[in-house]
Every structure is written in C-alpha cells, then in structure tokens.
Phi, psi and omega in degrees: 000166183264222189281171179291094174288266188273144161239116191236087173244150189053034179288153177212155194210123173231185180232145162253110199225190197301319179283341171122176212270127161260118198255110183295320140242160168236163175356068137321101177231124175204137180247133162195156231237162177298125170095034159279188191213109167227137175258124192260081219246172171130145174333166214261168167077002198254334185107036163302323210266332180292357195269324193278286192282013192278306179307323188282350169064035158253004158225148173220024190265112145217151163297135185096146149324146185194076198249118161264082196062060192115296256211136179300137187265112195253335218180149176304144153208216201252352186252020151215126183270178173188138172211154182243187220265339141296152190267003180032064201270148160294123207260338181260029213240131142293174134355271186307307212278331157319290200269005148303298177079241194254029161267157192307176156255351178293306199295110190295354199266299184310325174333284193284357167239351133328291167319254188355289159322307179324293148357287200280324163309359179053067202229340190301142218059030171210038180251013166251026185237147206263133152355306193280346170294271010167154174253175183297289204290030120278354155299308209257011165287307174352277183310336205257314198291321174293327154321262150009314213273349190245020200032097161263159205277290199249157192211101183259119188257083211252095171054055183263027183213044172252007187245359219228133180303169189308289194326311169281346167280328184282326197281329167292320169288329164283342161290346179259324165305320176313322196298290204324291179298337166269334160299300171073045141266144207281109193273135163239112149220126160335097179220161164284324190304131159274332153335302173290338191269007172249344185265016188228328204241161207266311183212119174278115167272121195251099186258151152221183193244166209046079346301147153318096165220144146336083167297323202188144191226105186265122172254151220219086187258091212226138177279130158263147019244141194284166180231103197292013222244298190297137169325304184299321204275353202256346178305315194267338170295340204267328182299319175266343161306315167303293182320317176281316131008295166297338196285326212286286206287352174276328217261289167346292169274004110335332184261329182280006224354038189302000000 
C-alpha cells in the first residue's frame, strides 16, 4: 500500500432532533493509505452512511478532524467520488454522455478516456444507450466509471450494490475489484453484508451503534481472487459474525440495564 491518504480523528457527529440530541458518531479515528480497499459494516442505525458522507464533504457540522491528503475535507469536490445505492444516472443522457457529464465528448482527451472507462466497467457496445436500457448493475457500472473520470484520491460507495439481486450483486463485486486492481484507487464502501465486506476489502471496519463508534477494524489478508467457500474466508467471516454477536449481548444488557 502507499503513503497516508485519509486521516479521520476524534470525529464526533450529533443530530438535533424533536426527542433531543442524538449522537451519530463518537471518536472515529481511522488512517487509510493509498490503493486500500476498505469496508465498512454494522448495524443499521451505527453512522455508516453519516462517516461516508462526512469524509465526502457533504456533511461538514462536525467535531474532529477529517484530512485528504493532507488537507482538511472543507466540501464535496472532483478528489473525491461518491456513489450511492441508486445509481442516479440522467435518464435523458447516453451512457457515454452519462460518464462524461458536463465535459464535451469533442474533446479528445475525454473522448478517450471515456472509451477507455467503459472499456474498464465492461459497457462496450452499450455505449449509445439510454438508462432505461441498462439493467441495475450496469446502471450502476454507468455511475462507478463517472465516479471514476476526473481521478478522484478516493472512491466512496454507500451500499451500491445493495438494491441488486444475489446473482448480480456477486458479479458486481468482481467487476469492482477488477476497477480496483487495475486503477488501485483508494476505495471506502458501506455494506450490511458481511460476505461482501470480506470478499472486497484489504480491512474490515466494524462500527457499532449508540453512539456510531468503531468496534473492531478486522484485517483480511487473504489472495485474490477469494472464495467465499475457503476455510480462510469463512474464518475471518465467522470472526466478524462474533463481533456482532457481542453487540447483540452489549445491546441486551444495556436495555436490562446491568
């Protein structure tokens, strides 16, 4: 892996809501170096999606540290994608004009790296087709290659394969690792699964909830490409099924109030 990409420290996040202040994280300290691949799991209600948008500078009321190369995360910008669990494509848009967006297709440099994207998301010959053609996960290859086009340092995923039936969802995650591994761009993605937070990533982050803090950061040194079958993959799966196991018996003697 490379050099200290994202720095997230003492982060804290509350809500203000009609029942009174609710606190979405607490002291979030997490470093990840460049071309990881890291996943992000835990009960529903723990602050996944609020950690995902914070690093993406689409929430910024927050407490803590929050550093991208350096440099304070102030706002959304082109050095960070995001893609969320629609793929939210311009339905009156092609394909290719989708992963353009607002740059020409005239221009030969975008020309070609379109061409290129495509290429690498596995669209060619769907690249004059409308949204409403496209099946989900090739709407949402559409969205990771649009992501993709300005080199952003990072690439933030909220469940995006989470609306997509099994078959297509397994197929997908080998089309995003393919991204990965030929790009080696620095990936964070949000899932319920634990399968998937284990077939994808280099280190699973294990949040729990009330407040949303970091239970356990499980690392998963595993050869690609993995089996979800194999004795190893089913070890570190059976490790993080525990870690939820507990919270399950923490959440239990918390509500009895022991």
């Amino acid at each position: 892996m490379g050099n200290l990409l994202l720095e997230v420290g003492r982060l804290n996040k509350a809500f203000e809501t009609k029942k009174g202040l609710v606190h979405a994280l607490h002291d979030i300290n997490l470093d990840i170096k460049e071309g990881e691949f890291i996943t992000v799991i835990g009960p529903s209600g723990c602050g996944k999606s609020t950690l995902l948008k914070i690093v993406a500078g689409l929430d910024t009321d927050h407490n803590g540290n929050v550093r991208l190369g350096g440099e304070e995360v102030t706002g959304p910008g082109i050095d960070k994608g995001f893609i969320f669990q629609e793929p939210r494509l311009f339905p009156w848009l092609t394909v290719e004009k989708n992963i353009a967006a607002d740059l020409s297709l005239k221009d030969p440099q975008v020309r070609a790296k379109v061409d290129n994207l495509i290429e690498l998301v596995k669209l060619q010959g769907f690249e004059k087709s409308y949204p409403r053609e496209l099946s989900g996960g090739m709407a949402q290859r559409v969205s990771i290659a649009r992501a993709l086009l300005r080199n952003p340092k990072i690439l933030l995923l909220d469940e995006p394969f989470g609306a997509l039936d099994a078959f297509t969802r397994a197929h997908m995650q080998e089309v995003l690792l393919d991204i990965w591994q030929a790009n080696r761009t620095t990936m964070v993605f949000v899932t319920h699964d634990i399968d998937e937070a284990v077939f994808l990533a280099n280190r699973v982050v294990i949040l729990k909830p009330r407040p949303g803090a970091i239970r356990n950061i499980v690392p998963v040194d595993l050869p690609f490409p993995r089996k979800k079958s194999s004795t190893s993959f089913q070890e570190i799966r059976y490790k993080i099924l525990n870690e939820f196991e507990k919270l399950d018996e923490l959440e239990l003697v918390e509500s009895a109030g022991i």
